[in-house]
Coordinates of C-alpha atoms in Angstrom, one line a residue:
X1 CA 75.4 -134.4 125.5
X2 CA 79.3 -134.2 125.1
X3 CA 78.5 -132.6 121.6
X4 CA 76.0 -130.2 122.6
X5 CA 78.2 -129.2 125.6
X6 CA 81.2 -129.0 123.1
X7 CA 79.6 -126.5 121.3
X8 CA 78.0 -124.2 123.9
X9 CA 81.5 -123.8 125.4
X10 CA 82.6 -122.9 122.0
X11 CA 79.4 -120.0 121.8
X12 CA 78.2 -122.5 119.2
X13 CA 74.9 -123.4 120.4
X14 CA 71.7 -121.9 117.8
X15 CA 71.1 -118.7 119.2
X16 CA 67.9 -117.0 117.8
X17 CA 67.2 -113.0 117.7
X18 CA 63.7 -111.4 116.5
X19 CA 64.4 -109.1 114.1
X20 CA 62.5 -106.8 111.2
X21 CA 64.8 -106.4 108.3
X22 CA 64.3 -103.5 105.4
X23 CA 65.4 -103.4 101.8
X24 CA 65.5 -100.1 99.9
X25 CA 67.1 -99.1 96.3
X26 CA 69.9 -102.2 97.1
X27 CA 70.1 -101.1 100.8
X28 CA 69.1 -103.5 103.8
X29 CA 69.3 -102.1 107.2
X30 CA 68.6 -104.5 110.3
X31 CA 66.3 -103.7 113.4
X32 CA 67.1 -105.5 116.5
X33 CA 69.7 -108.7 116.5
X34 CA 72.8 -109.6 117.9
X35 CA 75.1 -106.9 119.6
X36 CA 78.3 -107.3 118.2
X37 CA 79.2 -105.2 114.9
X38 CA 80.9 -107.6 113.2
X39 CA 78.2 -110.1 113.8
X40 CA 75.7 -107.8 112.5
X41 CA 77.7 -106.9 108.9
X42 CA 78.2 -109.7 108.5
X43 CA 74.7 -110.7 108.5
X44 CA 73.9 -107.3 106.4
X45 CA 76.1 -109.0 103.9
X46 CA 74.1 -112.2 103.8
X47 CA 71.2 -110.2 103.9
X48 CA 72.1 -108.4 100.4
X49 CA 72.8 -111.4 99.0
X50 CA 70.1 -113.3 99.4
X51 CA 67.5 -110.6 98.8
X52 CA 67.2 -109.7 95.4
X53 CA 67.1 -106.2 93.8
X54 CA 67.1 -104.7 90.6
X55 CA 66.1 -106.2 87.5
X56 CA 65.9 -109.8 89.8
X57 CA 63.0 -108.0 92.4
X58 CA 61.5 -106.7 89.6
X59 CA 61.0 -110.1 87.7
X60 CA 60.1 -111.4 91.3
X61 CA 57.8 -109.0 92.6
X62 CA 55.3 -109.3 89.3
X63 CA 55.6 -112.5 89.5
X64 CA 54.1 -113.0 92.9
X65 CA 51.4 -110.1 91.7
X66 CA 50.5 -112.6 89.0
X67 CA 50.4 -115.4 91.2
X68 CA 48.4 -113.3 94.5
X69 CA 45.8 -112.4 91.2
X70 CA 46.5 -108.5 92.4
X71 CA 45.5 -105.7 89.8
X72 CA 42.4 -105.2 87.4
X73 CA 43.6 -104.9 84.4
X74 CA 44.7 -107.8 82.0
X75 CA 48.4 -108.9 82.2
X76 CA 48.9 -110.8 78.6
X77 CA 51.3 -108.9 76.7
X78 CA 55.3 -108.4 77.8
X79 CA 54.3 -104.4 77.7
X80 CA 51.2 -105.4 80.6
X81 CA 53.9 -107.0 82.7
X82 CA 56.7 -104.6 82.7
X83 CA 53.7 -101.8 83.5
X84 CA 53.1 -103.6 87.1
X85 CA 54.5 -101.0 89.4
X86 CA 57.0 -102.4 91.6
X87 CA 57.3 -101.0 95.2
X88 CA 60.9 -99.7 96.2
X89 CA 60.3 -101.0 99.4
X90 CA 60.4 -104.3 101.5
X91 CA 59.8 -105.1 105.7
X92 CA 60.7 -108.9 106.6
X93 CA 59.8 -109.9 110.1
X94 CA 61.3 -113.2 111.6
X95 CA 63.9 -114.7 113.9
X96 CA 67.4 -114.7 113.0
X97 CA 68.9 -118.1 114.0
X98 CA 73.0 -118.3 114.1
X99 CA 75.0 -121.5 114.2
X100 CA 72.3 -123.4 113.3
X101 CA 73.4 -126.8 112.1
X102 CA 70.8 -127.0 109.5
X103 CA 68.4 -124.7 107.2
X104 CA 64.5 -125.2 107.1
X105 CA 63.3 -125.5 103.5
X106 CA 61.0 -122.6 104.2
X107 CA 64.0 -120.2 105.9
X108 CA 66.0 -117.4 104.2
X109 CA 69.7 -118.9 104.3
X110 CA 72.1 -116.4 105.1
X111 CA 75.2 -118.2 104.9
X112 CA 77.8 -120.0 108.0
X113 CA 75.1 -121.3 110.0
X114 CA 72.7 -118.3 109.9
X115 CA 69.1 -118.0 108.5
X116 CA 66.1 -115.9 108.7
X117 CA 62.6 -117.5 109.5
X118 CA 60.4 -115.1 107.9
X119 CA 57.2 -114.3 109.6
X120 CA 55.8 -111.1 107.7
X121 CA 56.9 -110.6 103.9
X122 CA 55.4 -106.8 103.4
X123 CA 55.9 -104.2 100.7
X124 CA 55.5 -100.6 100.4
X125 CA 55.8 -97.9 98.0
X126 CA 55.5 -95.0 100.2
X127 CA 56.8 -96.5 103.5
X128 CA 53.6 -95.9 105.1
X129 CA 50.9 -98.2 103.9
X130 CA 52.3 -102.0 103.4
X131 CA 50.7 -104.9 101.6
X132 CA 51.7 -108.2 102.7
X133 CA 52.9 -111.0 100.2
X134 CA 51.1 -113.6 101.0
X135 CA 50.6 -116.6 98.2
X136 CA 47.5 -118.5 97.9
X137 CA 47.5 -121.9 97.7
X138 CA 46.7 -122.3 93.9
X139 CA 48.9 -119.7 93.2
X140 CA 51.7 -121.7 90.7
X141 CA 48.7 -123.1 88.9
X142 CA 47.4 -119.6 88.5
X143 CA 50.7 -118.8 87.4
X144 CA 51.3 -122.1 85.1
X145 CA 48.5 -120.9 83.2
X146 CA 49.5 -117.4 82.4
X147 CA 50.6 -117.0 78.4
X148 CA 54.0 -115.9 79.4
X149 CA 55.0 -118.5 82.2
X150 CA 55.8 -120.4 78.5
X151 CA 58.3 -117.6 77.3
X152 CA 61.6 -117.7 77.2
X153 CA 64.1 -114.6 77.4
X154 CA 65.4 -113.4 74.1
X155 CA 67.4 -115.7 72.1
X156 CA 70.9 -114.3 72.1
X157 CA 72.9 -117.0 70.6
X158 CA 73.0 -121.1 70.3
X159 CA 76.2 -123.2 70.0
X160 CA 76.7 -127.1 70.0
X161 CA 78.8 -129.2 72.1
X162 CA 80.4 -132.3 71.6
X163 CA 81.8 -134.1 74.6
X164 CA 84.2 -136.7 74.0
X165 CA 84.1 -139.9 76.7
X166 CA 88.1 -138.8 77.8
X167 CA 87.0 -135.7 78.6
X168 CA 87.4 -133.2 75.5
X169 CA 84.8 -130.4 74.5
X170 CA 84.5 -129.0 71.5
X171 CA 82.8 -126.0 70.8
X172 CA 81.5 -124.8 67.2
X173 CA 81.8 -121.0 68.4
X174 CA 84.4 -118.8 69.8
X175 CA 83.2 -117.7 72.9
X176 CA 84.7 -114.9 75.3
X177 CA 87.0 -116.3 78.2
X178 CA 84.8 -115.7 80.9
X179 CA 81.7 -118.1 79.2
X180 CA 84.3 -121.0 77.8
X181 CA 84.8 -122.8 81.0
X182 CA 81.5 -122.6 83.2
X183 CA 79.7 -123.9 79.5
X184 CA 82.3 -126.6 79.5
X185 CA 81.4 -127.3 83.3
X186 CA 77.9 -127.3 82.4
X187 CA 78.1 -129.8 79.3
X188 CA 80.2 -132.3 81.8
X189 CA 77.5 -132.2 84.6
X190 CA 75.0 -132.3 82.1
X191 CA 76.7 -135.9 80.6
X192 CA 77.8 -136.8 84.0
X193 CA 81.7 -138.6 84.0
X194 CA 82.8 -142.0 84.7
X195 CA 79.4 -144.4 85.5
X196 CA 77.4 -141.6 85.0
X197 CA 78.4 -141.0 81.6
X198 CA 76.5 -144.2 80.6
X199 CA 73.7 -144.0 83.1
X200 CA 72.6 -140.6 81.5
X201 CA 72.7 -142.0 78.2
X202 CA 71.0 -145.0 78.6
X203 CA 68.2 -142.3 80.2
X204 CA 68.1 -140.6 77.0
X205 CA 67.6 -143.9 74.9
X206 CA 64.9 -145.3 76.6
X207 CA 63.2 -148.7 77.4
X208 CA 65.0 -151.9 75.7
X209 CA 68.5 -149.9 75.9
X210 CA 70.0 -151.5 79.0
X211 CA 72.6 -153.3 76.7
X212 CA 73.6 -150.4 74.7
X213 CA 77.1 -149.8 74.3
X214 CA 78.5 -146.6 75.7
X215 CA 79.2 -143.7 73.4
X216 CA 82.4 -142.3 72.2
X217 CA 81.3 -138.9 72.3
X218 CA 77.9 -137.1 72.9
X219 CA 76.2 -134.2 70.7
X220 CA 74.4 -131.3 73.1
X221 CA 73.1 -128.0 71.9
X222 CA 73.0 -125.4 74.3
X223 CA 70.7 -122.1 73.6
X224 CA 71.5 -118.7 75.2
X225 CA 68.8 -116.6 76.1
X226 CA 68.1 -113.6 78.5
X227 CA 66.3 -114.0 81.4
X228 CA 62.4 -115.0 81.4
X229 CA 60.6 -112.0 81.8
X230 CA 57.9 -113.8 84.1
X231 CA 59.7 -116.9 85.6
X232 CA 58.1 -120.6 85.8
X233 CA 59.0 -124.0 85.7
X234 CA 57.4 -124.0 82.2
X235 CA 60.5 -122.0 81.1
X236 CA 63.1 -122.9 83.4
X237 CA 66.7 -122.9 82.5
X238 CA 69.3 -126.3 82.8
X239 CA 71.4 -123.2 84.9
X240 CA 71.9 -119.3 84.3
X241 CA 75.3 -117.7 84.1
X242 CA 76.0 -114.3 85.4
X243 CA 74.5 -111.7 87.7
X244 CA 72.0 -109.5 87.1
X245 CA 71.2 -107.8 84.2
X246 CA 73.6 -109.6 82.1
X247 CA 72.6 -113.5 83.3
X248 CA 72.9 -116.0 80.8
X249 CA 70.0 -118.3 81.0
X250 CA 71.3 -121.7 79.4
X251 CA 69.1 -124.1 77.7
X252 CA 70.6 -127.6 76.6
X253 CA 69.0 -130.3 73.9
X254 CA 70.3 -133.9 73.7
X255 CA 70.7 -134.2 70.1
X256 CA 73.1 -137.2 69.2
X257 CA 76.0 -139.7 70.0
X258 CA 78.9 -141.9 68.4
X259 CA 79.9 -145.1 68.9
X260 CA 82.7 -144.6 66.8
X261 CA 83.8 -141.6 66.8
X262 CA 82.8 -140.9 63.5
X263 CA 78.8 -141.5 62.7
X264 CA 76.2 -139.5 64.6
X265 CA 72.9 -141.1 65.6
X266 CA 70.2 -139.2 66.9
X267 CA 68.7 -140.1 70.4
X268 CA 65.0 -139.9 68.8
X269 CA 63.9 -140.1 65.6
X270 CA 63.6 -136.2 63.8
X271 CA 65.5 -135.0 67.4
X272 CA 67.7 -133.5 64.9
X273 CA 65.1 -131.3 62.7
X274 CA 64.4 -134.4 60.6
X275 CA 61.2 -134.2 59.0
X276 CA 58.8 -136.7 57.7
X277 CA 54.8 -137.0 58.0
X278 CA 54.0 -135.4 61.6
X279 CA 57.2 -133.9 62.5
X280 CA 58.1 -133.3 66.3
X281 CA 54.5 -133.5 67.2
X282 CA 53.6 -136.8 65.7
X283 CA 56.9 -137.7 67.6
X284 CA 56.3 -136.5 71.0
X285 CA 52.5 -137.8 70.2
X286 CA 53.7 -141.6 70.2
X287 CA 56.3 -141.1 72.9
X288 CA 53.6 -139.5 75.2
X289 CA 51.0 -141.6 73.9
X290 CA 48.9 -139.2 74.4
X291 CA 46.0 -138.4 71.5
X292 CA 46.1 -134.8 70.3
X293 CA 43.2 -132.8 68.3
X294 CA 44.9 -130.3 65.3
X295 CA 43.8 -126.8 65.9
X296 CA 44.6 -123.8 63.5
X297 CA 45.0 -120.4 64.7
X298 CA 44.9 -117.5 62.8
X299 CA 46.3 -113.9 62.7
X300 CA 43.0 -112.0 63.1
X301 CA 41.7 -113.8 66.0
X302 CA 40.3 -117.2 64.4
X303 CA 41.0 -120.2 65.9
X304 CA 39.2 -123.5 64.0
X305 CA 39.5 -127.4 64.7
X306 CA 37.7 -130.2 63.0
X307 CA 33.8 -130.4 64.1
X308 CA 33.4 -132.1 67.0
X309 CA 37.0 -132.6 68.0
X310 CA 36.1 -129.8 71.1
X311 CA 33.3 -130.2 73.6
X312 CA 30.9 -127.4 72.8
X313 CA 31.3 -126.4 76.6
X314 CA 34.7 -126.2 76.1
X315 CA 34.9 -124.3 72.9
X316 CA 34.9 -121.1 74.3
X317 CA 37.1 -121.5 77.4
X318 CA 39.5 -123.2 74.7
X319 CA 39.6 -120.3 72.1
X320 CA 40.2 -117.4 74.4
X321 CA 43.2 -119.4 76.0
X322 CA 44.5 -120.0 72.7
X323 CA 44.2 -116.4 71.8
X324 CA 45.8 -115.4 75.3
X325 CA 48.9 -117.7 74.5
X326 CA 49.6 -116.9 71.3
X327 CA 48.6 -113.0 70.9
X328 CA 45.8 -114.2 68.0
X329 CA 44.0 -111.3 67.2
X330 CA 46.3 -108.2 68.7
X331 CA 48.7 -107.5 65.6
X332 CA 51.8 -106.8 68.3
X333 CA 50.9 -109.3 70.4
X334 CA 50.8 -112.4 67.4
X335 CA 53.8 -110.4 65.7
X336 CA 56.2 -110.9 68.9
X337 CA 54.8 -115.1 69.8
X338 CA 55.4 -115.8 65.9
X339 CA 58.9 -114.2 65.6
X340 CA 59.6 -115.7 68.9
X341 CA 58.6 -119.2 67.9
X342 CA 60.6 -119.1 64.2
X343 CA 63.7 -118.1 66.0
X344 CA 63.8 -120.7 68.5
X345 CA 62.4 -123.2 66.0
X346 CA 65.3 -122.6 63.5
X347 CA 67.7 -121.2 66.2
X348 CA 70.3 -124.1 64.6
X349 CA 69.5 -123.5 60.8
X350 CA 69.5 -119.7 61.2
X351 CA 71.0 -118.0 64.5
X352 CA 70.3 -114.3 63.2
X353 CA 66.0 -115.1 63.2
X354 CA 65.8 -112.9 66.1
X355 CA 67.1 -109.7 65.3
X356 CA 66.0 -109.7 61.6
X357 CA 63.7 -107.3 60.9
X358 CA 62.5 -108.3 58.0
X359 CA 60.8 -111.6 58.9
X360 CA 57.6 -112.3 56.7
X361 CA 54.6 -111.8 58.8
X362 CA 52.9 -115.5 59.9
X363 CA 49.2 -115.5 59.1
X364 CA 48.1 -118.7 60.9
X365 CA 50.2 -121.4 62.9
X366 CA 48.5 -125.5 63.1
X367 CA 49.3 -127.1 66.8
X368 CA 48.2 -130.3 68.5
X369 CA 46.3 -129.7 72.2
X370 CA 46.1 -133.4 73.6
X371 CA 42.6 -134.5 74.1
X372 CA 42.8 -134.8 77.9
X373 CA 43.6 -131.2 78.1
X374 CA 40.3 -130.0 76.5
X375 CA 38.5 -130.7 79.7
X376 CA 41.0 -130.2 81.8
X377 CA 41.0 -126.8 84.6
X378 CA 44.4 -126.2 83.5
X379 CA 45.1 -124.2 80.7
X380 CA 45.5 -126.4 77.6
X381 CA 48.2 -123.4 75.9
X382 CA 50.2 -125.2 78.7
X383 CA 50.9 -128.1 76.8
X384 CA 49.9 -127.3 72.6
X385 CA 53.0 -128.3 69.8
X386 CA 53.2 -125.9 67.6
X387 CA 53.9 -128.0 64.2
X388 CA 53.5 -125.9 60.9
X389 CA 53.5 -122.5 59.7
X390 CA 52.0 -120.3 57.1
X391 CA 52.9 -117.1 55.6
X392 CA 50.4 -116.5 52.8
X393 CA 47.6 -118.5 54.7
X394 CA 47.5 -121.0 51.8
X395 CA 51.0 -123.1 52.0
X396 CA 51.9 -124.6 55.3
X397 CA 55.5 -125.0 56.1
X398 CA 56.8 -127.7 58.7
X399 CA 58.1 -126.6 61.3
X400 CA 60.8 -129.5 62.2
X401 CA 61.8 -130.3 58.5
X402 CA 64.9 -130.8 57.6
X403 CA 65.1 -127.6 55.7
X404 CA 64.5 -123.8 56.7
X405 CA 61.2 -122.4 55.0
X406 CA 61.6 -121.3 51.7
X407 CA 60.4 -117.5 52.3
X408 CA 62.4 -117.5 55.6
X409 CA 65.4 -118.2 53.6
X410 CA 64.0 -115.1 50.7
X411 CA 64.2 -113.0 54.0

């Protein structure tokens, strides 16, 4: 009681306020609330920052029409999702809380001690008939399975770390002053420092590794890309840098440590590009466990497996999600996946993939679906490995071998 009267003298008991808040072209304007000017701006200014606009409400706002199922026409192509029309405008209805002492999962926090407990989440593109956002309950599966929930932004540039144990980084690239220390702070959360340092590494190394010694220094590569253009935890970044339009989302890869300072061992076998029979997905086969059926999917639609490897009932359902993920059978669609999937496969061995233009066109690509996923509601494009390539539809090329393809180095 001597705390709670503490605080009510003080005018810091949780005070709550119904409000409707709006949100138009970046401006937010709040009905209702507390009295006091000041009070109210600075809530505007919480407001602003924790509603998103631009590019951000954009991203978001397709999002949740992919996940609500909204619209009748197909959404599989980047060109399909940037044609959802966005509406300008937003109506939030809720109680405003101030000096509250904690935040509910489910509230909007607005920063010292206030938060919005939203009621009503509406949109509107004319401001007079409003739709209300409401998300179904399957609505991140329905999102999990969509062919671009796997995408990434574009590629924009990969660099590798190595973090000493006494606290050095060094960086193979020069890198503008504003990016060199928040990647630096990323790479030491990443590793961790002081017991962590070892914890995390023993993580990476697996069962049996308890009496490993600690590293001298730790390998990590870290792969800059825009933002996703539809946003899932299927391609969710370690962090993103930046604001806006010109956010950084950061990728990082474990790739290798030294005991002595001098000899790098990879943290699993190939995790470097090594190749040898299988590649990454005979490795991620045995470290999954997990038995996989080879499936071969072709420019012009075609999409063959072994007979009997696929449940007749399945065979269809399979195919067309195959076709979704990868853009099989729609020349633009298969042209932007492969180019996609050769720069961020060879990202190390060649940065410049992405904005060549004169990449040899992929005619069919072999992946592993696990068997589990055949019969499975999910969408098995969820979880294929992509594993070798071909570019005159009789050679296959490796995907994780050591070297880059021979016609991709002719390019």
């Amino acid at each position: 009681m001597g705390e709670a009267k503490r605080r009510k003298e003080l005018g810091l008991m949780p005070t709550t306020y119904p409000v409707e808040v709006r949100a138009m072209n970046g401006e937010v304007t709040l009905t209702g609330g507390p009295d006091d000017p000041a009070v109210r701006e600075r809530l505007l200014e919480g407001l602003r920052s924790a509603l998103p606009g631009g590019g951000a409400w954009e991203r978001g706002y397709r999002q949740l029409h992919l996940m609500m199922g909204r619209g009748t026409e197909p959404v599989t192509t980047p060109e399909d999702f940037a044609a959802i029309p966005v509406p300008p405008q937003r109506r939030l209805t809720g109680d405003l809380v101030l000096n509250a002492r904690t935040v509910p999962e489910d509230a909007l926090p607005l920063g010292e001690g206030a938060h919005l407990r939203v009621r009503t989440s509406e949109t509107s593109h004319d401001g007079e008939t409003w739709e209300t956002l409401s998300l179904p309950e399957d609505g991140m599966e329905h999102l999990m399975r969509h062919p671009l929930a796997r995408e990434r932004g574009p590629l924009l540039g990969t660099l590798t770390a190595e973090h000493w144990r006494e606290g050095r980084i060094d960086l193979d690239a020069e890198l503008p002053e504003h990016l060199l220390e928040p990647l630096e702070d990323l790479v030491r959360e990443w590793h961790g420092e002081g017991s962590e340092w070892q914890a995390r590494h023993l993580d990476l190394l697996g069962e049996g590794a308890a009496e490993a010694a600690p590293p001298q220094g730790r390998r990590l590569r870290l792969d800059l890309h825009g933002l996703p253009l539809l946003p899932s935890p299927l391609n969710q970044p370690e962090a993103v840098l930046g604001n806006g339009e010109e956010s950084l989302a950061i990728y990082l890869t474990p790739l290798a440590y030294t005991l002595d300072g001098e000899t790098w061992l990879p943290y699993a076998e190939d995790s470097e590009g090594a190749g040898g029979e299988g590649g990454l997905a005979e490795l991620l086969t045995q470290m999954l466990d997990v038995q996989t059926v080879p499936v071969t999917v072709w420019a012009d639609g075609r999409v063959e497996w072994a007979e009997g490897d696929v449940p007749p009932a399945q065979a269809e359902r399979v195919r067309g999600d195959l076709r979704a993920a990868t853009g099989a059978g729609d020349p633009a669609a298969w042209a932007e996946w492969t180019r996609t999937l050769l720069a961020e496969t060879f990202a190390g061995e060649a940065p410049d993939l992405a904005e060549r233009g004169d990449l040899p066109a992929v005619q069919g690509v072999r992946l592993d679906l696990p068997q589990d996923s055949l019969t499975d509601p999910d969408d098995p494009a969820q979880y294929f490995i992509e594993s070798e390539v071909t570019f005159d539809g009789e050679q296959w090329r490796d995907l994780y071998a050591e070297e880059l393809p021979q016609e991709l180095r002719e390019a």
